[in-house]
Amino acid sequence: MASTPKASTDVPSIAAEAVLAKSDFDSTNATVVKGYDFNNGIDHHALLSSYATCGFSATKFGLAVQEIIRMINKKLEVPVEDITDFNSHTNRRLSNCTIFLGLTSNLVSCGVRETIRYLVEHNMVDCLVVTAGGIEEDFIKCLGNSYIGAFNLSGKELRKKGVNRVGNMLVPNDNYCKFEDWVMPILDQMLEEQNSQGMKWTPSKVIHRLGKEINDKSSIYYWCYQNNIPVFSPALTDGSIGDMLYFHSHKTSGLVLDIVEDVRKMNNQAVTAKHSGMIILGGGLVKHHVNNANLMRNGADFSVNVNTGQEFDGSDSGAPPDEAVSWGKIKMDATPVKLCADASFAFPLIVAETFARYQQQFDQRLEKEKSLPKKAA
């Protein structure tokens, strides 16, 4: 009887070479992946700092924090008393880094409004670009509350009750009625000033005026008015303000808003900037408007995008920063960051790790600036 051949104990060479391939990697300057150790207690700053070495979107968060800190350090590099140049369109001192903040309306509808208000209250950014809903919702919240609801509430049933749903938040329609009662007399006065004084209104001038009239410290645009921070909303009619302008035109026609003056003023923000930083929350109009202004200076020096858009459909919202580099909207040697995340939870955490840690320096700077001449010599 023939003996059975003895099975080979050698691993096939093709498998061994595939699985046990040798590494050719120099780890000398590489960053080790490591997360937060809760045995060290609850330290939120240390926790958020650890994101940079955690991997995945957490590392993107850490990179966004580092990019914004570079913007802030560049801005604070030159003492405010040493700045003698002013932007001729806004009469703001030209800091060493002009920071543009773009945001979509949903971020004012939700609690990120308070984070944005904090930034402008302490004069931490130089220019806002906001969609129409992000303007009116700020004023409406001064007049009435919004409430937490749910994403799956019946639109039909809500409509019967006069309640509007924004994601999982609820806004009673009475709030918009209050807004109409508040804003209509202001529009009347604006028309009177246009006719009697030759006032040329633009969207940014309207927002500036409404920020003055609301006189409420919880308002984003109250603080923009107080600190002379320009706010641009090129599609201002695309929301409740547009509804009010429509109603007002039936009552008394003739009020005119000049968007050309505003695009000149917006682009000039970038052209005259010594250095430029962009923080853009969301996509669409605000993302392109901020990017396109920075094209006028051959690109921003710093850039952070926070949105959930993807690039496969060719949308500007989903485009990665490198696409903006190809257009000249971000400088070729910049280190831009895109964080794919819902800004409603990501941005307050980013602010906690960046601007909030520099509040004392910003407040001292603001107080010093108030004592300086308002216009260049």
mmCIF file of C-alpha atoms in Angstrom:
data_model
loop_
_atom_site.group_PDB
_atom_site.id
_atom_site.type_symbol
_atom_site.label_atom_id
_atom_site.label_comp_id
_atom_site.label_asym_id
_atom_site.label_seq_id
_atom_site.Cartn_x
_atom_site.Cartn_y
_atom_site.Cartn_z
ATOM 1 C CA MET A 1 0.000 0.000 0.000
ATOM 2 C CA ALA A 2 1.407 3.338 -1.070
ATOM 3 C CA SER A 3 2.165 5.875 1.645
ATOM 4 C CA THR A 4 0.314 9.235 1.734
ATOM 5 C CA PRO A 5 2.579 12.178 0.774
ATOM 6 C CA LYS A 6 3.489 14.305 3.771
ATOM 7 C CA ALA A 7 1.842 17.775 3.673
ATOM 8 C CA SER A 8 4.252 20.674 3.323
ATOM 9 C CA THR A 9 4.547 22.935 6.374
ATOM 10 C CA ASP A 10 6.087 25.760 4.351
ATOM 11 C CA VAL A 11 3.915 28.795 3.707
ATOM 12 C CA PRO A 12 3.611 29.372 -0.038
ATOM 13 C CA SER A 13 6.145 32.004 -0.974
ATOM 14 C CA ILE A 14 3.582 34.068 -2.930
ATOM 15 C CA ALA A 15 1.389 34.320 0.193
ATOM 16 C CA ALA A 16 4.289 35.077 2.499
ATOM 17 C CA GLU A 17 5.559 37.807 0.236
ATOM 18 C CA ALA A 18 2.082 39.342 -0.016
ATOM 19 C CA VAL A 19 1.206 39.234 3.682
ATOM 20 C CA LEU A 20 4.639 39.824 5.172
ATOM 21 C CA ALA A 21 5.814 42.567 2.857
ATOM 22 C CA LYS A 22 8.573 44.663 4.383
ATOM 23 C CA SER A 23 7.810 48.288 5.316
ATOM 24 C CA ASP A 24 9.853 51.112 3.864
ATOM 25 C CA PHE A 25 8.593 53.864 6.189
ATOM 26 C CA ASP A 26 10.559 56.425 8.161
ATOM 27 C CA SER A 27 8.606 57.156 11.343
ATOM 28 C CA THR A 28 11.153 59.598 12.709
ATOM 29 C CA ASN A 29 8.945 62.662 12.218
ATOM 30 C CA ALA A 30 5.597 60.886 11.961
ATOM 31 C CA THR A 31 2.697 61.579 14.341
ATOM 32 C CA VAL A 32 1.579 58.618 16.426
ATOM 33 C CA VAL A 33 -2.141 57.823 16.512
ATOM 34 C CA LYS A 34 -3.360 58.316 20.056
ATOM 35 C CA GLY A 35 -6.658 59.284 21.655
ATOM 36 C CA TYR A 36 -7.611 60.800 24.990
ATOM 37 C CA ASP A 37 -7.101 58.787 28.188
ATOM 38 C CA PHE A 38 -10.044 59.371 30.551
ATOM 39 C CA ASN A 39 -7.946 58.001 33.397
ATOM 40 C CA ASN A 40 -6.478 61.500 33.409
ATOM 41 C CA GLY A 41 -9.855 62.938 34.428
ATOM 42 C CA ILE A 42 -12.281 65.118 32.511
ATOM 43 C CA ASP A 43 -10.326 67.874 30.816
ATOM 44 C CA HIS A 44 -12.262 69.175 27.826
ATOM 45 C CA HIS A 45 -9.377 71.186 26.398
ATOM 46 C CA ALA A 46 -7.076 68.157 26.551
ATOM 47 C CA LEU A 47 -9.840 66.005 25.059
ATOM 48 C CA LEU A 48 -10.363 68.325 22.080
ATOM 49 C CA SER A 49 -6.608 68.772 21.662
ATOM 50 C CA SER A 50 -6.259 64.994 21.398
ATOM 51 C CA TYR A 51 -8.510 64.971 18.326
ATOM 52 C CA ALA A 52 -5.524 66.022 16.207
ATOM 53 C CA THR A 53 -3.903 62.615 16.769
ATOM 54 C CA CYS A 54 -7.103 60.552 16.844
ATOM 55 C CA GLY A 55 -7.459 60.055 13.091
ATOM 56 C CA PHE A 56 -10.410 60.352 10.690
ATOM 57 C CA SER A 57 -12.620 63.454 11.066
ATOM 58 C CA ALA A 58 -11.220 64.104 14.528
ATOM 59 C CA THR A 59 -7.838 64.858 12.960
ATOM 60 C CA LYS A 60 -9.547 67.150 10.438
ATOM 61 C CA PHE A 61 -11.064 68.968 13.433
ATOM 62 C CA GLY A 62 -7.583 69.358 14.908
ATOM 63 C CA LEU A 63 -6.231 70.690 11.618
ATOM 64 C CA ALA A 64 -9.116 73.202 11.399
ATOM 65 C CA VAL A 65 -8.277 74.425 14.903
ATOM 66 C CA GLN A 66 -4.612 74.840 13.958
ATOM 67 C CA GLU A 67 -5.501 76.768 10.774
ATOM 68 C CA ILE A 68 -7.768 79.196 12.652
ATOM 69 C CA ILE A 69 -5.136 79.723 15.330
ATOM 70 C CA ARG A 70 -2.741 80.705 12.526
ATOM 71 C CA MET A 71 -5.309 83.291 11.362
ATOM 72 C CA ILE A 72 -5.689 84.666 14.881
ATOM 73 C CA ASN A 73 -1.945 84.858 15.518
ATOM 74 C CA LYS A 74 -1.444 86.656 12.218
ATOM 75 C CA LYS A 75 -4.234 89.132 13.120
ATOM 76 C CA LEU A 76 -2.807 89.829 16.582
ATOM 77 C CA GLU A 77 0.777 90.018 15.315
ATOM 78 C CA VAL A 78 0.551 93.788 14.820
ATOM 79 C CA PRO A 79 -0.680 95.876 17.791
ATOM 80 C CA VAL A 80 -3.828 97.840 16.991
ATOM 81 C CA GLU A 81 -2.154 101.142 17.878
ATOM 82 C CA ASP A 82 0.410 100.498 15.123
ATOM 83 C CA ILE A 83 -2.285 100.158 12.452
ATOM 84 C CA THR A 84 -2.755 103.411 10.554
ATOM 85 C CA ASP A 85 -4.475 102.118 7.413
ATOM 86 C CA PHE A 86 -8.260 102.031 7.122
ATOM 87 C CA ASN A 87 -10.581 100.330 4.676
ATOM 88 C CA SER A 88 -12.058 103.260 2.765
ATOM 89 C CA HIS A 89 -15.416 101.497 2.298
ATOM 90 C CA THR A 90 -16.022 100.444 5.902
ATOM 91 C CA ASN A 91 -13.735 102.722 7.916
ATOM 92 C CA ARG A 92 -12.415 99.700 9.825
ATOM 93 C CA ARG A 93 -8.749 99.497 10.703
ATOM 94 C CA LEU A 94 -6.908 97.068 8.436
ATOM 95 C CA SER A 95 -5.683 94.433 10.871
ATOM 96 C CA ASN A 96 -2.801 92.207 9.889
ATOM 97 C CA CYS A 97 -5.290 89.488 8.907
ATOM 98 C CA THR A 98 -8.822 90.181 7.711
ATOM 99 C CA ILE A 99 -11.035 87.287 8.791
ATOM 100 C CA PHE A 100 -14.114 86.548 6.688
ATOM 101 C CA LEU A 101 -16.887 84.492 8.301
ATOM 102 C CA GLY A 102 -19.504 83.021 5.974
ATOM 103 C CA LEU A 103 -22.515 81.110 7.288
ATOM 104 C CA THR A 104 -25.831 79.765 6.106
ATOM 105 C CA SER A 105 -29.149 80.682 7.685
ATOM 106 C CA ASN A 106 -29.704 77.390 9.525
ATOM 107 C CA LEU A 107 -26.829 78.254 11.854
ATOM 108 C CA VAL A 108 -28.668 81.359 13.044
ATOM 109 C CA SER A 109 -31.910 79.393 13.339
ATOM 110 C CA CYS A 110 -30.151 77.004 15.733
ATOM 111 C CA GLY A 111 -28.093 77.741 18.827
ATOM 112 C CA VAL A 112 -24.919 78.490 16.866
ATOM 113 C CA ARG A 113 -26.399 81.997 16.718
ATOM 114 C CA GLU A 114 -24.994 82.614 20.196
ATOM 115 C CA THR A 115 -21.529 81.494 19.056
ATOM 116 C CA ILE A 116 -21.621 83.891 16.100
ATOM 117 C CA ARG A 117 -22.862 86.688 18.356
ATOM 118 C CA TYR A 118 -19.924 86.037 20.703
ATOM 119 C CA LEU A 119 -17.424 86.413 17.855
ATOM 120 C CA VAL A 120 -18.779 89.771 16.664
ATOM 121 C CA GLU A 121 -19.376 91.062 20.206
ATOM 122 C CA HIS A 122 -15.647 90.722 20.858
ATOM 123 C CA ASN A 123 -14.686 92.007 17.394
ATOM 124 C CA MET A 124 -12.916 88.754 16.533
ATOM 125 C CA VAL A 125 -13.867 88.692 12.846
ATOM 126 C CA ASP A 126 -13.886 91.473 10.259
ATOM 127 C CA CYS A 127 -16.645 90.636 7.808
ATOM 128 C CA LEU A 128 -19.766 88.435 7.703
ATOM 129 C CA VAL A 129 -21.445 86.940 4.651
ATOM 130 C CA VAL A 130 -24.852 85.474 5.455
ATOM 131 C CA THR A 131 -27.872 84.230 3.543
ATOM 132 C CA ALA A 132 -31.145 86.125 4.011
ATOM 133 C CA GLY A 133 -32.607 83.732 6.565
ATOM 134 C CA GLY A 134 -29.542 84.226 8.744
ATOM 135 C CA ILE A 135 -30.317 87.947 8.881
ATOM 136 C CA GLU A 136 -34.021 87.873 9.678
ATOM 137 C CA GLU A 137 -33.840 84.892 12.064
ATOM 138 C CA ASP A 138 -31.518 86.853 14.328
ATOM 139 C CA PHE A 139 -34.010 89.715 14.621
ATOM 140 C CA ILE A 140 -36.982 87.350 14.888
ATOM 141 C CA LYS A 141 -35.331 85.617 17.855
ATOM 142 C CA CYS A 142 -35.225 88.987 19.595
ATOM 143 C CA LEU A 143 -39.014 89.140 19.186
ATOM 144 C CA GLY A 144 -40.034 85.539 19.903
ATOM 145 C CA ASN A 145 -38.594 82.142 20.782
ATOM 146 C CA SER A 146 -37.954 79.053 18.685
ATOM 147 C CA TYR A 147 -38.406 75.591 20.190
ATOM 148 C CA ILE A 148 -36.934 72.102 19.928
ATOM 149 C CA GLY A 149 -39.195 69.716 17.995
ATOM 150 C CA ALA A 150 -38.370 66.644 15.918
ATOM 151 C CA PHE A 151 -37.356 65.908 12.337
ATOM 152 C CA ASN A 152 -40.316 63.608 11.733
ATOM 153 C CA LEU A 153 -43.212 65.863 12.779
ATOM 154 C CA SER A 154 -46.034 66.002 10.230
ATOM 155 C CA GLY A 155 -45.787 69.050 7.969
ATOM 156 C CA LYS A 156 -49.527 68.917 7.359
ATOM 157 C CA GLU A 157 -50.367 69.005 11.069
ATOM 158 C CA LEU A 158 -47.838 71.755 11.763
ATOM 159 C CA ARG A 159 -49.253 73.855 8.949
ATOM 160 C CA LYS A 160 -52.730 73.575 10.443
ATOM 161 C CA LYS A 161 -51.333 74.963 13.719
ATOM 162 C CA GLY A 162 -49.329 77.784 12.129
ATOM 163 C CA VAL A 163 -45.979 76.315 13.148
ATOM 164 C CA ASN A 164 -42.949 76.231 10.837
ATOM 165 C CA ARG A 165 -40.354 73.445 11.083
ATOM 166 C CA VAL A 166 -36.634 74.071 10.601
ATOM 167 C CA GLY A 167 -35.082 70.608 10.836
ATOM 168 C CA ASN A 168 -35.911 69.531 14.383
ATOM 169 C CA MET A 169 -36.771 73.042 15.563
ATOM 170 C CA LEU A 170 -40.128 74.792 15.576
ATOM 171 C CA VAL A 171 -40.868 78.463 14.874
ATOM 172 C CA PRO A 172 -44.409 79.733 15.552
ATOM 173 C CA ASN A 173 -45.611 81.744 12.575
ATOM 174 C CA ASP A 174 -46.632 84.488 15.018
ATOM 175 C CA ASN A 175 -42.905 85.301 15.228
ATOM 176 C CA TYR A 176 -42.949 86.366 11.570
ATOM 177 C CA CYS A 177 -46.013 88.513 12.226
ATOM 178 C CA LYS A 178 -44.074 90.231 15.021
ATOM 179 C CA PHE A 179 -41.185 90.710 12.614
ATOM 180 C CA GLU A 180 -43.502 92.379 10.101
ATOM 181 C CA ASP A 181 -44.842 94.734 12.772
ATOM 182 C CA TRP A 182 -41.288 95.665 13.759
ATOM 183 C CA VAL A 183 -39.648 96.024 10.346
ATOM 184 C CA MET A 184 -42.376 97.801 8.324
ATOM 185 C CA PRO A 185 -42.003 101.213 10.049
ATOM 186 C CA ILE A 186 -38.244 100.961 9.527
ATOM 187 C CA LEU A 187 -38.752 100.339 5.808
ATOM 188 C CA ASP A 188 -41.054 103.376 5.737
ATOM 189 C CA GLN A 189 -38.314 105.494 7.290
ATOM 190 C CA MET A 190 -35.703 104.116 4.901
ATOM 191 C CA LEU A 191 -37.879 105.055 1.918
ATOM 192 C CA GLU A 192 -38.345 108.536 3.367
ATOM 193 C CA GLU A 193 -34.566 108.963 3.725
ATOM 194 C CA GLN A 194 -34.061 107.726 0.172
ATOM 195 C CA ASN A 195 -36.547 110.250 -1.201
ATOM 196 C CA SER A 196 -35.685 113.249 0.980
ATOM 197 C CA GLN A 197 -31.931 112.788 1.565
ATOM 198 C CA GLY A 198 -30.867 110.809 -1.509
ATOM 199 C CA MET A 199 -29.831 107.854 0.633
ATOM 200 C CA LYS A 200 -28.572 104.923 -1.470
ATOM 201 C CA TRP A 201 -29.520 101.717 0.324
ATOM 202 C CA THR A 202 -27.614 98.471 -0.091
ATOM 203 C CA PRO A 203 -28.208 95.114 1.645
ATOM 204 C CA SER A 204 -25.272 95.779 3.996
ATOM 205 C CA LYS A 205 -26.636 99.241 4.890
ATOM 206 C CA VAL A 206 -30.071 97.754 5.575
ATOM 207 C CA ILE A 207 -28.544 95.164 7.926
ATOM 208 C CA HIS A 208 -26.478 97.871 9.627
ATOM 209 C CA ARG A 209 -29.631 99.944 10.160
ATOM 210 C CA LEU A 210 -31.646 96.995 11.477
ATOM 211 C CA GLY A 211 -28.806 96.162 13.875
ATOM 212 C CA LYS A 212 -29.056 99.701 15.223
ATOM 213 C CA GLU A 213 -32.842 99.618 15.488
ATOM 214 C CA ILE A 214 -33.094 96.244 17.261
ATOM 215 C CA ASN A 215 -31.024 97.590 20.196
ATOM 216 C CA ASP A 216 -30.794 94.104 21.731
ATOM 217 C CA LYS A 217 -27.501 92.688 23.032
ATOM 218 C CA SER A 218 -28.568 89.135 22.177
ATOM 219 C CA SER A 219 -28.517 90.067 18.486
ATOM 220 C CA ILE A 220 -25.626 89.275 16.151
ATOM 221 C CA TYR A 221 -26.271 92.395 14.096
ATOM 222 C CA TYR A 222 -26.584 94.685 17.099
ATOM 223 C CA TRP A 223 -22.921 93.887 17.791
ATOM 224 C CA CYS A 224 -21.984 94.180 14.124
ATOM 225 C CA TYR A 225 -23.490 97.681 14.271
ATOM 226 C CA GLN A 226 -21.663 98.509 17.506
ATOM 227 C CA ASN A 227 -18.283 97.266 16.241
ATOM 228 C CA ASN A 228 -18.730 98.432 12.644
ATOM 229 C CA ILE A 229 -18.429 94.919 11.195
ATOM 230 C CA PRO A 230 -19.872 94.844 7.654
ATOM 231 C CA VAL A 231 -22.422 92.136 6.860
ATOM 232 C CA PHE A 232 -23.062 91.184 3.252
ATOM 233 C CA SER A 233 -26.138 89.326 2.041
ATOM 234 C CA PRO A 234 -26.305 89.546 -1.763
ATOM 235 C CA ALA A 235 -29.549 87.506 -1.832
ATOM 236 C CA LEU A 236 -31.239 89.509 0.933
ATOM 237 C CA THR A 237 -34.650 89.206 -0.750
ATOM 238 C CA ASP A 238 -34.560 85.376 -0.514
ATOM 239 C CA GLY A 239 -36.374 85.084 2.809
ATOM 240 C CA SER A 240 -38.785 86.792 5.154
ATOM 241 C CA ILE A 241 -37.074 90.138 4.574
ATOM 242 C CA GLY A 242 -37.877 89.669 0.897
ATOM 243 C CA ASP A 243 -41.483 88.978 1.844
ATOM 244 C CA MET A 244 -41.560 92.216 3.834
ATOM 245 C CA LEU A 245 -40.041 94.169 0.944
ATOM 246 C CA TYR A 246 -42.638 92.626 -1.359
ATOM 247 C CA PHE A 247 -45.496 93.625 0.966
ATOM 248 C CA HIS A 248 -43.973 97.072 1.451
ATOM 249 C CA SER A 249 -43.744 97.615 -2.321
ATOM 250 C CA HIS A 250 -47.517 97.163 -2.569
ATOM 251 C CA LYS A 251 -48.078 99.651 0.210
ATOM 252 C CA THR A 252 -45.529 102.252 -0.951
ATOM 253 C CA SER A 253 -43.351 101.450 -3.925
ATOM 254 C CA GLY A 254 -39.946 102.878 -4.700
ATOM 255 C CA LEU A 255 -37.450 101.508 -2.157
ATOM 256 C CA VAL A 256 -34.264 100.492 -4.014
ATOM 257 C CA LEU A 257 -31.350 98.311 -2.863
ATOM 258 C CA ASP A 258 -28.071 98.596 -4.777
ATOM 259 C CA ILE A 259 -26.177 95.271 -4.855
ATOM 260 C CA VAL A 260 -23.387 96.638 -7.080
ATOM 261 C CA GLU A 261 -22.161 98.986 -4.355
ATOM 262 C CA ASP A 262 -22.069 96.040 -1.974
ATOM 263 C CA VAL A 263 -20.073 93.731 -4.243
ATOM 264 C CA ARG A 264 -17.540 96.525 -4.656
ATOM 265 C CA LYS A 265 -17.375 96.949 -0.884
ATOM 266 C CA MET A 266 -17.133 93.175 -0.315
ATOM 267 C CA ASN A 267 -14.373 92.623 -2.860
ATOM 268 C CA ASN A 268 -12.495 95.631 -1.516
ATOM 269 C CA GLN A 269 -12.384 93.887 1.870
ATOM 270 C CA ALA A 270 -10.169 91.260 0.254
ATOM 271 C CA VAL A 271 -8.201 93.509 -2.104
ATOM 272 C CA THR A 272 -7.018 95.752 0.756
ATOM 273 C CA ALA A 273 -6.370 92.908 3.234
ATOM 274 C CA LYS A 274 -2.768 92.521 4.367
ATOM 275 C CA HIS A 275 -3.460 88.828 4.950
ATOM 276 C CA SER A 276 -6.775 87.055 4.546
ATOM 277 C CA GLY A 277 -8.482 84.188 6.364
ATOM 278 C CA MET A 278 -11.762 82.482 5.443
ATOM 279 C CA ILE A 279 -14.019 80.526 7.796
ATOM 280 C CA ILE A 280 -17.012 79.222 5.873
ATOM 281 C CA LEU A 281 -19.829 77.287 7.550
ATOM 282 C CA GLY A 282 -22.042 75.575 4.993
ATOM 283 C CA GLY A 283 -21.967 76.039 1.244
ATOM 284 C CA GLY A 284 -23.824 77.649 -1.615
ATOM 285 C CA LEU A 285 -23.912 81.415 -1.907
ATOM 286 C CA VAL A 286 -21.864 82.263 1.193
ATOM 287 C CA LYS A 287 -19.054 79.873 0.281
ATOM 288 C CA HIS A 288 -18.717 81.204 -3.234
ATOM 289 C CA HIS A 289 -19.143 84.875 -2.293
ATOM 290 C CA VAL A 290 -16.294 84.735 0.252
ATOM 291 C CA ASN A 291 -14.074 82.672 -2.032
ATOM 292 C CA ASN A 292 -14.734 84.881 -5.041
ATOM 293 C CA ALA A 293 -13.884 88.052 -3.126
ATOM 294 C CA ASN A 294 -10.545 86.494 -2.229
ATOM 295 C CA LEU A 295 -9.913 85.721 -5.885
ATOM 296 C CA MET A 296 -9.500 89.499 -6.263
ATOM 297 C CA ARG A 297 -6.290 89.278 -4.190
ATOM 298 C CA ASN A 298 -5.091 86.044 -5.834
ATOM 299 C CA GLY A 299 -6.274 83.902 -2.941
ATOM 300 C CA ALA A 300 -6.742 83.760 0.798
ATOM 301 C CA ASP A 301 -3.802 82.919 3.047
ATOM 302 C CA PHE A 302 -5.874 80.741 5.391
ATOM 303 C CA SER A 303 -9.080 78.781 4.893
ATOM 304 C CA VAL A 304 -11.388 76.498 6.873
ATOM 305 C CA ASN A 305 -14.613 75.012 5.479
ATOM 306 C CA VAL A 306 -17.105 73.143 7.647
ATOM 307 C CA ASN A 307 -19.882 71.443 5.705
ATOM 308 C CA THR A 308 -21.307 68.074 4.720
ATOM 309 C CA GLY A 309 -21.121 68.583 0.930
ATOM 310 C CA GLN A 310 -19.429 66.037 -1.320
ATOM 311 C CA GLU A 311 -17.693 66.792 -4.618
ATOM 312 C CA PHE A 312 -19.124 64.006 -6.817
ATOM 313 C CA ASP A 313 -21.942 66.211 -8.168
ATOM 314 C CA GLY A 314 -19.663 69.104 -9.092
ATOM 315 C CA SER A 315 -21.346 71.539 -6.697
ATOM 316 C CA ASP A 316 -19.436 74.475 -5.274
ATOM 317 C CA SER A 317 -20.763 73.498 -1.844
ATOM 318 C CA GLY A 318 -19.058 70.115 -1.982
ATOM 319 C CA ALA A 319 -15.884 71.229 -3.734
ATOM 320 C CA PRO A 320 -12.698 70.626 -1.722
ATOM 321 C CA PRO A 321 -10.314 73.529 -1.046
ATOM 322 C CA ASP A 322 -7.927 72.359 -3.753
ATOM 323 C CA GLU A 323 -10.549 73.231 -6.370
ATOM 324 C CA ALA A 324 -10.559 76.803 -5.018
ATOM 325 C CA VAL A 325 -6.751 76.813 -5.336
ATOM 326 C CA SER A 326 -7.161 76.092 -9.059
ATOM 327 C CA TRP A 327 -9.327 79.231 -9.400
ATOM 328 C CA GLY A 328 -6.925 81.442 -7.459
ATOM 329 C CA LYS A 329 -9.314 81.787 -4.509
ATOM 330 C CA ILE A 330 -6.884 80.179 -2.042
ATOM 331 C CA LYS A 331 -3.134 80.727 -2.301
ATOM 332 C CA MET A 332 -1.053 77.868 -3.686
ATOM 333 C CA ASP A 333 1.133 77.713 -0.565
ATOM 334 C CA ALA A 334 -1.796 77.807 1.895
ATOM 335 C CA THR A 335 -2.787 74.886 4.135
ATOM 336 C CA PRO A 336 -6.607 74.919 3.814
ATOM 337 C CA VAL A 337 -8.812 72.492 5.727
ATOM 338 C CA LYS A 338 -12.225 71.056 4.970
ATOM 339 C CA LEU A 339 -14.005 69.406 7.900
ATOM 340 C CA CYS A 340 -16.938 67.259 6.808
ATOM 341 C CA ALA A 341 -19.246 67.771 9.757
ATOM 342 C CA ASP A 342 -22.482 69.362 10.909
ATOM 343 C CA ALA A 343 -21.421 72.850 11.966
ATOM 344 C CA SER A 344 -24.091 72.925 14.681
ATOM 345 C CA PHE A 345 -21.915 70.713 16.865
ATOM 346 C CA ALA A 346 -18.492 71.245 15.299
ATOM 347 C CA PHE A 347 -18.228 75.041 15.204
ATOM 348 C CA PRO A 348 -18.881 75.829 18.897
ATOM 349 C CA LEU A 349 -16.161 73.298 19.758
ATOM 350 C CA ILE A 350 -13.814 74.924 17.239
ATOM 351 C CA VAL A 351 -14.474 78.345 18.786
ATOM 352 C CA ALA A 352 -13.827 76.897 22.248
ATOM 353 C CA GLU A 353 -10.375 75.823 21.078
ATOM 354 C CA THR A 354 -9.552 78.984 19.140
ATOM 355 C CA PHE A 355 -11.187 82.390 19.543
ATOM 356 C CA ALA A 356 -12.420 81.812 23.097
ATOM 357 C CA ARG A 357 -8.888 81.097 24.264
ATOM 358 C CA TYR A 358 -7.806 84.512 22.932
ATOM 359 C CA GLN A 359 -10.713 86.531 24.344
ATOM 360 C CA GLN A 360 -8.565 88.592 26.709
ATOM 361 C CA GLN A 361 -6.284 89.711 23.870
ATOM 362 C CA PHE A 362 -9.255 90.599 21.662
ATOM 363 C CA ASP A 363 -10.991 92.536 24.456
ATOM 364 C CA GLN A 364 -7.839 94.514 25.258
ATOM 365 C CA ARG A 365 -7.436 95.240 21.574
ATOM 366 C CA LEU A 366 -11.038 96.432 21.256
ATOM 367 C CA GLU A 367 -10.736 98.734 24.257
ATOM 368 C CA LYS A 368 -7.511 100.182 22.897
ATOM 369 C CA GLU A 369 -9.085 100.721 19.489
ATOM 370 C CA LYS A 370 -11.976 102.670 21.005
ATOM 371 C CA SER A 371 -9.498 105.229 22.330
ATOM 372 C CA LEU A 372 -7.845 105.723 18.932
ATOM 373 C CA PRO A 373 -8.944 108.108 16.169
ATOM 374 C CA LYS A 374 -11.836 106.768 14.109
ATOM 375 C CA LYS A 375 -10.338 107.819 10.783
ATOM 376 C CA ALA A 376 -6.883 107.730 9.327
ATOM 377 C CA ALA A 377 -4.912 110.941 9.581
#
